[in-house]
Amino acid sequence: MADGSTERIVQGVRAWIAAAPAGAKLPSNRELMAEYGAGPVTVQKAMHALSGLGLVESRAGIGTFVRPARLPQPVDHRWQTAALGQPHTRLPLVPTSQRLAAPDAIGLHSGYPDPDLLPGPLVRAALIRAARSGPTLTRSPVRGLPDLQAWFAAGLAGTAPAGVTPPVSRDVTIVPGTQSGLSSVLRCVVGPGRALLVESPTYWGALLAAEQAGVTLVPVPGGPDGPDPETVREAFARTGARAFYAQPTYANPTGVQWSRERGQAVLEVVREFGAFLIEDDWAHDLAIDSDPGPLAAHDDSGHVIYLRSLTKSLSPALRIGAVIARGPVRDRIAADRGAEGLYVSSILQTATLDVLTRPGWRTHLRELRQGLRIRRDLLLRSLREHTPAAHLEQVPAGGIHLWVRLPDGIDPDRLARDCEARGLMVAPGPEWFPAEPTHPYLRLNYSAPGPDRFPEAAQILQAVIEG
Amino acid sequence: MADGSTERIVQGVRAWIAAAPAGAKLPSNRELMAEYGAGPVTVQKAMHALSGLGLVESRAGIGTFVRPARLPQPVDHRWQTAALGQPHTRLPLVPTSQRLAAPDAIGLHSGYPDPDLLPGPLVRAALIRAARSGPTLTRSPVRGLPDLQAWFAAGLAGTAPAGVTPPVSRDVTIVPGTQSGLSSVLRCVVGPGRALLVESPTYWGALLAAEQAGVTLVPVPGGPDGPDPETVREAFARTGARAFYAQPTYANPTGVQWSRERGQAVLEVVREFGAFLIEDDWAHDLAIDSDPGPLAAHDDSGHVIYLRSLTKSLSPALRIGAVIARGPVRDRIAADRGAEGLYVSSILQTATLDVLTRPGWRTHLRELRQGLRIRRDLLLRSLREHTPAAHLEQVPAGGIHLWVRLPDGIDPDRLARDCEARGLMVAPGPEWFPAEPTHPYLRLNYSAPGPDRFPEAAQILQAVIEG
């Protein structure tokens, strides 16, 4: 937010203000200069920042004062109840996996990796280069910067088998995170009141986007190699659905990777029903024991709409992803993105492309793979040693989560609250089910910060299950 | 995208590739080092970037080759017609004002200011600071970074009259551009099939967002001081609408600024019908001759939903705006943003707050005001001198556009095409009308690059009108 020294004064004076009465006079700039060993410009900058935040006000020739918080009048907003009516869906504001952990807690609840696993220096250097010589004052085209489109297209084309026509740059729409891409896809490919097949359990963000789009969910049970193609066929036939949302690679939360045969069989069913497979490749860069390729690489008939995320392997702060779609649906999605947000920050696109086209990116991906293996194995070992009450149906070959089955009769929501009271945050399974959960589950993030505390986490979990 | 020298090689080799047959062998790295006077690491980086873009492939021990563009098989996407059905709305992909101008053209069509008018050094410095010491690897809370929320709240609170309870940080939701905020507001405050009052003409982006949300538009004619409160009352009564979208300050495209009396009277009508005024304050920082404050500052009853943009005064590349809303509607909007995109880039938020809390920001706003005045007056003078056929109903006191009335019988779309053929890009008026245009209009952006060519633009316009 500011230079180090300015920031230090801002933080110091904020702490002072928090303890001061409204209207109190601040120490003079001269006094602050002495207290912080700073020059007049630095102190002035700090005062300016505090004033911009509405915390202080200066009166010419008198001094600077803590801005009196105006007494809030009791305002009445009840009239909005009639104007708004019932929401067509009650979206939860912050699901468990988006909550911030308390500073001392062990946070295995989130869906984001430890920053230690991410390429900090690459990201910082790329942002600095983008700031110095990139397009910082101009907008981007609606579909994105052409070179970044080309990178995403080349990535998918690179794994396409012979005989499949690969996608081109124009098939790529850059989105501010794949959640935005998914929202657009569900709006314009499915739409309100229409049916969408989903694996069950599946990513809560997809369930949220589906609720927002008003689509009707048709859950299909998952399996250790992917969903049963016959069940998928029956679901399409029964509901008239024209789309199936899935994560064939290291599905969130189960970690399941569809086998090649399952993938091809499901794709066949999708084609048979003239439908779309919405392939959410969220964990493309999170392989540990296997090297699966996206199903989309095997399709040039436009049946696969492909979502490619970088959030978990590059940085959650960059908010750049891609939707790759072929045929008329591509333009419908791009038009929806245009209406929704006009275009995506050209600064973030430039910095992202910079990282992706450097040799350091490949090095990072190798290190990430190794880091994920170590953490996954450590959490597995901790659970085996300390949490006999937890059962793991499958060791994931990639991704960042373990999907842990609890003894029947345990309420995962209550368990999560009890764990939190003991300093461990876990994500209760029900958030991933489009219907009532089949069994009690927890999701644990092994890429979370503080792997040295995994054994402690496993002990807490066992104690809470026993209690 | 890369260091200067790497980038130079990338560009050079791309030009070479463009002229080479597929499969051609590239000059060796040694030859490239000699040609560009660069070291081996630089050349390697360039090759890596080209490979990432899918343009070259290297074969071990042999060399690097132009990647053969695979022969595209004739794929068939016609099946999608049945799967997609008719779109509930046909969104145009690129409206005139979003088109890129040809390099030699005079581009008065766009809705963005000349980068010369924007605070380039401030933005670059803020981005570099954010890259060095900001949160580059972590996500932001759904509603935004607390300090940036506080800045937006303080900005609105600063103009609130005594007796009005000012908004607080929590009332602010940070959005990736106000278009995204508007999309959410229309989705959750109006919704499909429900009525929304709009001024006519009004911002095409709002019309686009309304189409996407499936709302039914109820146009209300604008006036030189704002819409007639009685007409607004009748429209509410007749349609049962619960929301009115408007730009009370320097409306796009007309430049109209609502008078204080009109604003208060419209707000009274809105309150009477238990409705929302969606105040799009897109031109907050673009004042020239007047100092209007937002209507939202006069409301603590939750009737005004306030959209605050920075795109035109800070940078179109930062994509940071805010929605300020009070009462339960605030949480419904924030939940919709969460479902749509989870959160906004913390890097962009940090850099934005950095610029906004520096003394240089105030200096920039003063300079911007002066720059806009000079350009507005220059374009006005050019039109008066060279375009007697154009009629201006009002000289705008702020904003960046002139709304020019053409002689009746002229087709503005055709006129815009004819102007473009002569090197002048203008935006035809119909894109701003929710229904058939009442008269032929053009919108001209006086903040566009190249003000020295305004007289030439005015001459071309006159010639095309006469022709």
Short mmCIF file of C-alpha atoms in Angstrom, two decimals, chain A residues 1-3 14 45 48-49 52-54 67 70-73 75-77 79-80 82-87 91 93-94 97-100 112 115 118-120 123-124 127-139 142-143 147 150-151 154 157-158 160-166 170 176 179-180 183 187-189 194 203-204 208-209 212 242 274-276 300-303 311 314-319 326-329 331-332 334-348 350 353-354 357-359 362, chain B residues 1-3 14 45 48-49 52-54 67 70-73 75-77 79-80 82-87 91 93-94 97-100 112 115 118-120 123-124 127-139 142-143 147 150-151 154 157-158 160-166 170 176 179-180 183 187-189 194 203-204 208-209 212 242 274-276 300-303 311 314-319 326-329 331-332 334-348 350 353-354 357-359 362:
data_model
loop_
_atom_site.label_atom_id
_atom_site.label_comp_id
_atom_site.label_asym_id
_atom_site.label_seq_id
_atom_site.Cartn_x
_atom_site.Cartn_y
_atom_site.Cartn_z
CA MET A 1 0.00 0.00 0.00
CA ALA A 2 2.90 2.42 0.59
CA ASP A 3 6.66 2.49 1.09
CA ARG A 14 -3.82 3.53 13.34
CA LYS A 45 2.35 10.80 3.01
CA HIS A 48 -2.54 11.67 3.54
CA ALA A 49 -3.15 7.93 3.53
CA GLY A 52 -7.95 8.98 2.52
CA LEU A 53 -9.13 6.13 4.72
CA GLY A 54 -11.41 8.54 6.55
CA ARG A 67 -12.25 11.90 12.76
CA ARG A 70 -20.69 10.12 13.31
CA LEU A 71 -23.34 8.68 15.54
CA PRO A 72 -25.19 6.25 13.33
CA GLN A 73 -28.85 7.16 13.20
CA VAL A 75 -31.95 3.82 9.74
CA ASP A 76 -34.71 1.52 8.53
CA HIS A 77 -34.06 -0.85 5.64
CA TRP A 79 -38.78 -1.70 3.04
CA GLN A 80 -36.22 -3.64 0.94
CA ALA A 82 -40.82 -6.10 -0.33
CA ALA A 83 -38.70 -4.67 -3.13
CA LEU A 84 -36.32 -7.61 -3.26
CA GLY A 85 -38.74 -10.48 -2.71
CA GLN A 86 -37.47 -13.96 -2.02
CA PRO A 87 -34.09 -14.67 -3.61
CA LEU A 91 -26.27 -18.17 -1.92
CA LEU A 93 -21.67 -15.78 1.34
CA VAL A 94 -18.56 -17.58 2.54
CA SER A 97 -13.17 -23.47 2.36
CA GLN A 98 -13.06 -19.69 1.74
CA ARG A 99 -12.87 -18.78 5.40
CA LEU A 100 -9.70 -17.25 6.77
CA TYR A 112 -5.65 -22.88 -1.76
CA PRO A 115 2.30 -19.62 -0.76
CA LEU A 118 3.96 -21.05 -5.38
CA PRO A 119 6.48 -19.26 -7.64
CA GLY A 120 6.69 -16.02 -5.67
CA VAL A 123 5.26 -13.70 -10.11
CA ARG A 124 6.81 -10.62 -8.53
CA LEU A 127 4.44 -8.05 -12.34
CA ILE A 128 7.30 -5.59 -12.12
CA ARG A 129 8.10 -6.09 -15.82
CA ALA A 130 4.42 -5.70 -16.71
CA ALA A 131 4.27 -2.50 -14.62
CA ARG A 132 7.39 -1.10 -16.28
CA SER A 133 6.76 -1.91 -19.91
CA GLY A 134 3.33 -3.50 -20.22
CA PRO A 135 -0.05 -2.00 -21.11
CA THR A 136 -0.94 -0.30 -17.82
CA LEU A 137 -3.30 2.34 -19.22
CA THR A 138 -5.24 0.53 -21.92
CA ARG A 139 -7.97 -2.05 -21.99
CA VAL A 142 -12.97 -8.76 -24.95
CA ARG A 143 -11.55 -12.25 -25.57
CA ASP A 147 -0.55 -13.97 -27.17
CA ALA A 150 -2.25 -18.47 -28.16
CA TRP A 151 -0.51 -19.89 -25.08
CA ALA A 154 -1.01 -24.27 -27.73
CA ALA A 157 -3.11 -28.52 -28.84
CA GLY A 158 0.16 -29.95 -27.52
CA ALA A 160 -3.99 -33.57 -28.99
CA PRO A 161 -3.51 -36.94 -30.69
CA ALA A 162 -2.88 -37.15 -34.43
CA GLY A 163 -6.09 -36.83 -36.42
CA VAL A 164 -7.70 -34.36 -34.03
CA THR A 165 -7.82 -30.78 -35.30
CA PRO A 166 -6.34 -28.69 -32.47
CA ARG A 170 -9.63 -17.58 -31.31
CA PRO A 176 -10.89 -13.32 -14.56
CA GLN A 179 -15.27 -19.40 -11.66
CA SER A 180 -16.31 -16.48 -13.89
CA SER A 183 -20.73 -18.86 -14.48
CA ARG A 187 -25.74 -19.13 -18.04
CA CYS A 188 -25.47 -19.53 -21.77
CA VAL A 189 -25.17 -23.29 -22.28
CA ARG A 194 -32.74 -26.54 -17.52
CA TYR A 203 -16.71 -28.73 -6.40
CA TRP A 204 -18.85 -26.42 -4.25
CA LEU A 208 -22.79 -22.23 -6.33
CA ALA A 209 -22.52 -21.09 -9.95
CA GLN A 212 -26.84 -18.61 -9.38
CA ARG A 242 -27.58 -31.13 -22.72
CA GLY A 274 -25.75 -33.98 -28.68
CA ALA A 275 -24.56 -32.56 -25.37
CA PHE A 276 -21.60 -30.69 -23.90
CA ASP A 300 -12.59 -31.38 -32.12
CA SER A 301 -16.32 -31.76 -32.54
CA GLY A 302 -17.05 -28.98 -30.07
CA HIS A 303 -18.54 -31.28 -27.43
CA THR A 311 -5.04 -20.32 -9.44
CA LEU A 314 0.61 -19.90 -10.32
CA SER A 315 -1.10 -17.62 -7.81
CA PRO A 316 -4.59 -17.05 -6.40
CA ALA A 317 -3.94 -13.30 -6.71
CA LEU A 318 -3.63 -13.15 -10.51
CA ARG A 319 -7.22 -14.16 -11.39
CA ARG A 326 -15.27 -24.54 -30.39
CA GLY A 327 -18.15 -23.80 -32.69
CA PRO A 328 -20.96 -21.29 -32.13
CA VAL A 329 -20.94 -21.87 -28.36
CA ASP A 331 -19.05 -16.86 -29.42
CA ARG A 332 -22.01 -17.14 -27.12
CA ALA A 334 -17.46 -14.63 -25.27
CA ALA A 335 -20.53 -12.41 -25.68
CA ASP A 336 -21.67 -13.31 -22.17
CA ARG A 337 -18.24 -12.43 -20.78
CA GLY A 338 -18.38 -9.09 -22.60
CA ALA A 339 -21.78 -8.26 -21.13
CA GLU A 340 -20.73 -9.40 -17.67
CA GLY A 341 -17.43 -7.55 -17.35
CA LEU A 342 -16.35 -6.05 -20.72
CA TYR A 343 -12.74 -7.33 -20.53
CA VAL A 344 -10.01 -8.62 -18.22
CA SER A 345 -7.13 -6.56 -16.78
CA SER A 346 -4.37 -6.33 -19.38
CA ILE A 347 -1.78 -5.98 -16.62
CA LEU A 348 -2.66 -9.33 -15.09
CA THR A 350 0.67 -9.61 -19.41
CA LEU A 353 1.94 -14.75 -19.91
CA ASP A 354 5.36 -13.58 -18.81
CA THR A 357 6.67 -18.47 -21.12
CA ARG A 358 9.77 -18.47 -18.92
CA PRO A 359 11.98 -21.51 -18.35
CA ARG A 362 8.77 -25.55 -15.97
CA MET B 1 6.00 -9.93 -21.60
CA ALA B 2 9.78 -10.33 -21.36
CA ASP B 3 12.97 -8.29 -20.96
CA ARG B 14 8.10 -14.07 -35.21
CA LYS B 45 14.59 -17.45 -23.20
CA HIS B 48 11.30 -20.84 -24.83
CA ALA B 49 8.73 -18.08 -25.24
CA GLY B 52 5.26 -21.69 -25.33
CA LEU B 53 3.24 -19.82 -27.93
CA GLY B 54 3.19 -22.96 -30.09
CA ARG B 67 5.89 -25.71 -36.06
CA ARG B 70 -1.63 -28.99 -38.69
CA LEU B 71 -4.01 -29.14 -41.58
CA PRO B 72 -7.38 -28.35 -40.08
CA GLN B 73 -9.80 -31.18 -40.73
CA VAL B 75 -14.95 -30.39 -38.32
CA ASP B 76 -18.72 -30.16 -37.95
CA HIS B 77 -20.21 -28.06 -35.18
CA TRP B 79 -25.07 -30.19 -33.82
CA GLN B 80 -24.61 -27.32 -31.34
CA ALA B 82 -29.92 -27.98 -31.33
CA ALA B 83 -28.09 -28.16 -28.02
CA LEU B 84 -27.89 -24.39 -27.58
CA GLY B 85 -31.30 -23.35 -28.90
CA GLN B 86 -32.10 -19.73 -29.52
CA PRO B 87 -30.20 -17.35 -27.25
CA LEU B 91 -25.58 -9.94 -27.32
CA LEU B 93 -19.80 -9.02 -29.21
CA VAL B 94 -18.08 -5.70 -29.84
CA SER B 97 -17.18 2.17 -28.83
CA GLN B 98 -15.12 -0.92 -27.93
CA ARG B 99 -13.59 -1.29 -31.38
CA LEU B 100 -9.89 -0.64 -31.85
CA TYR B 112 -11.83 5.60 -23.03
CA PRO B 115 -3.46 7.46 -21.90
CA LEU B 118 -4.02 9.22 -17.13
CA PRO B 119 -1.55 9.01 -14.23
CA GLY B 120 0.91 6.58 -15.86
CA VAL B 123 0.05 3.55 -11.71
CA ARG B 124 3.38 2.00 -12.66
CA LEU B 127 2.06 -1.73 -9.33
CA ILE B 128 5.77 -2.12 -8.71
CA ARG B 129 5.27 -1.52 -4.98
CA ALA B 130 2.38 -3.99 -4.94
CA ALA B 131 4.53 -6.55 -6.77
CA ARG B 132 7.41 -6.07 -4.33
CA SER B 133 5.62 -6.02 -1.02
CA GLY B 134 1.93 -6.67 -1.62
CA PRO B 135 -0.12 -9.86 -1.43
CA THR B 136 0.89 -11.53 -4.71
CA LEU B 137 0.17 -15.13 -3.71
CA THR B 138 -3.00 -14.93 -1.66
CA ARG B 139 -6.63 -14.36 -2.42
CA VAL B 142 -15.07 -11.87 -1.21
CA ARG B 143 -16.05 -8.25 -0.53
CA ASP B 147 -8.66 -0.76 3.48
CA ALA B 150 -12.76 1.90 3.71
CA TRP B 151 -11.47 4.29 1.03
CA ALA B 154 -14.95 7.41 3.16
CA ALA B 157 -19.27 9.64 3.44
CA GLY B 158 -17.18 12.75 2.82
CA ALA B 160 -22.86 13.29 3.02
CA PRO B 161 -24.77 16.21 4.55
CA ALA B 162 -25.27 16.45 8.30
CA GLY B 163 -28.08 14.25 9.52
CA VAL B 164 -27.41 11.48 7.00
CA THR B 165 -25.78 8.37 8.45
CA PRO B 166 -22.77 7.70 6.22
CA ARG B 170 -18.86 -3.22 5.12
CA PRO B 176 -13.58 -6.16 -11.13
CA GLN B 179 -19.80 -3.43 -15.40
CA SER B 180 -19.49 -6.58 -13.27
CA SER B 183 -24.48 -7.16 -13.89
CA ARG B 187 -29.42 -10.02 -11.61
CA CYS B 188 -30.30 -9.82 -7.97
CA VAL B 189 -32.29 -6.61 -7.66
CA ARG B 194 -39.04 -7.82 -14.27
CA TYR B 203 -24.99 3.84 -21.52
CA TRP B 204 -24.88 0.88 -23.94
CA LEU B 208 -26.13 -4.94 -22.53
CA ALA B 209 -26.10 -5.99 -18.86
CA GLN B 212 -28.01 -10.43 -20.25
CA ARG B 242 -38.74 -1.53 -8.35
CA GLY B 274 -40.28 1.41 -2.37
CA ALA B 275 -37.77 1.14 -5.20
CA PHE B 276 -34.02 1.38 -5.81
CA ASP B 300 -29.17 6.41 4.23
CA SER B 301 -32.46 4.62 3.74
CA GLY B 302 -30.89 2.09 1.37
CA HIS B 303 -32.76 3.34 -1.70
CA THR B 311 -11.69 3.26 -15.23
CA LEU B 314 -7.20 6.02 -13.03
CA SER B 315 -6.68 3.36 -15.72
CA PRO B 316 -8.79 1.03 -17.84
CA ALA B 317 -6.23 -1.71 -17.11
CA LEU B 318 -6.79 -1.93 -13.34
CA ARG B 319 -10.40 -3.20 -13.38
CA ARG B 326 -27.04 -0.58 2.42
CA GLY B 327 -29.45 -2.97 4.03
CA PRO B 328 -30.14 -6.59 3.01
CA VAL B 329 -29.56 -5.82 -0.69
CA ASP B 331 -25.49 -8.95 1.15
CA ARG B 332 -27.46 -10.23 -1.81
CA ALA B 334 -22.00 -9.60 -2.37
CA ALA B 335 -23.28 -13.18 -2.53
CA ASP B 336 -23.88 -12.84 -6.25
CA ARG B 337 -20.35 -11.53 -6.75
CA GLY B 338 -18.99 -14.48 -4.77
CA ALA B 339 -20.89 -16.97 -6.93
CA GLU B 340 -19.89 -15.18 -10.13
CA GLY B 341 -16.16 -14.82 -9.54
CA LEU B 342 -15.25 -15.69 -5.91
CA TYR B 343 -13.06 -12.59 -5.33
CA VAL B 344 -11.08 -9.82 -7.02
CA SER B 345 -7.30 -9.78 -7.60
CA SER B 346 -5.60 -8.62 -4.41
CA ILE B 347 -2.69 -7.24 -6.47
CA LEU B 348 -4.93 -4.86 -8.40
CA THR B 350 -3.44 -3.08 -3.46
CA LEU B 353 -5.45 1.81 -3.05
CA ASP B 354 -1.82 2.86 -3.25
CA THR B 357 -4.07 7.44 -1.05
CA ARG B 358 -1.10 9.38 -2.47
CA PRO B 359 -0.94 13.17 -2.73
CA ARG B 362 -5.21 14.84 -6.06
#
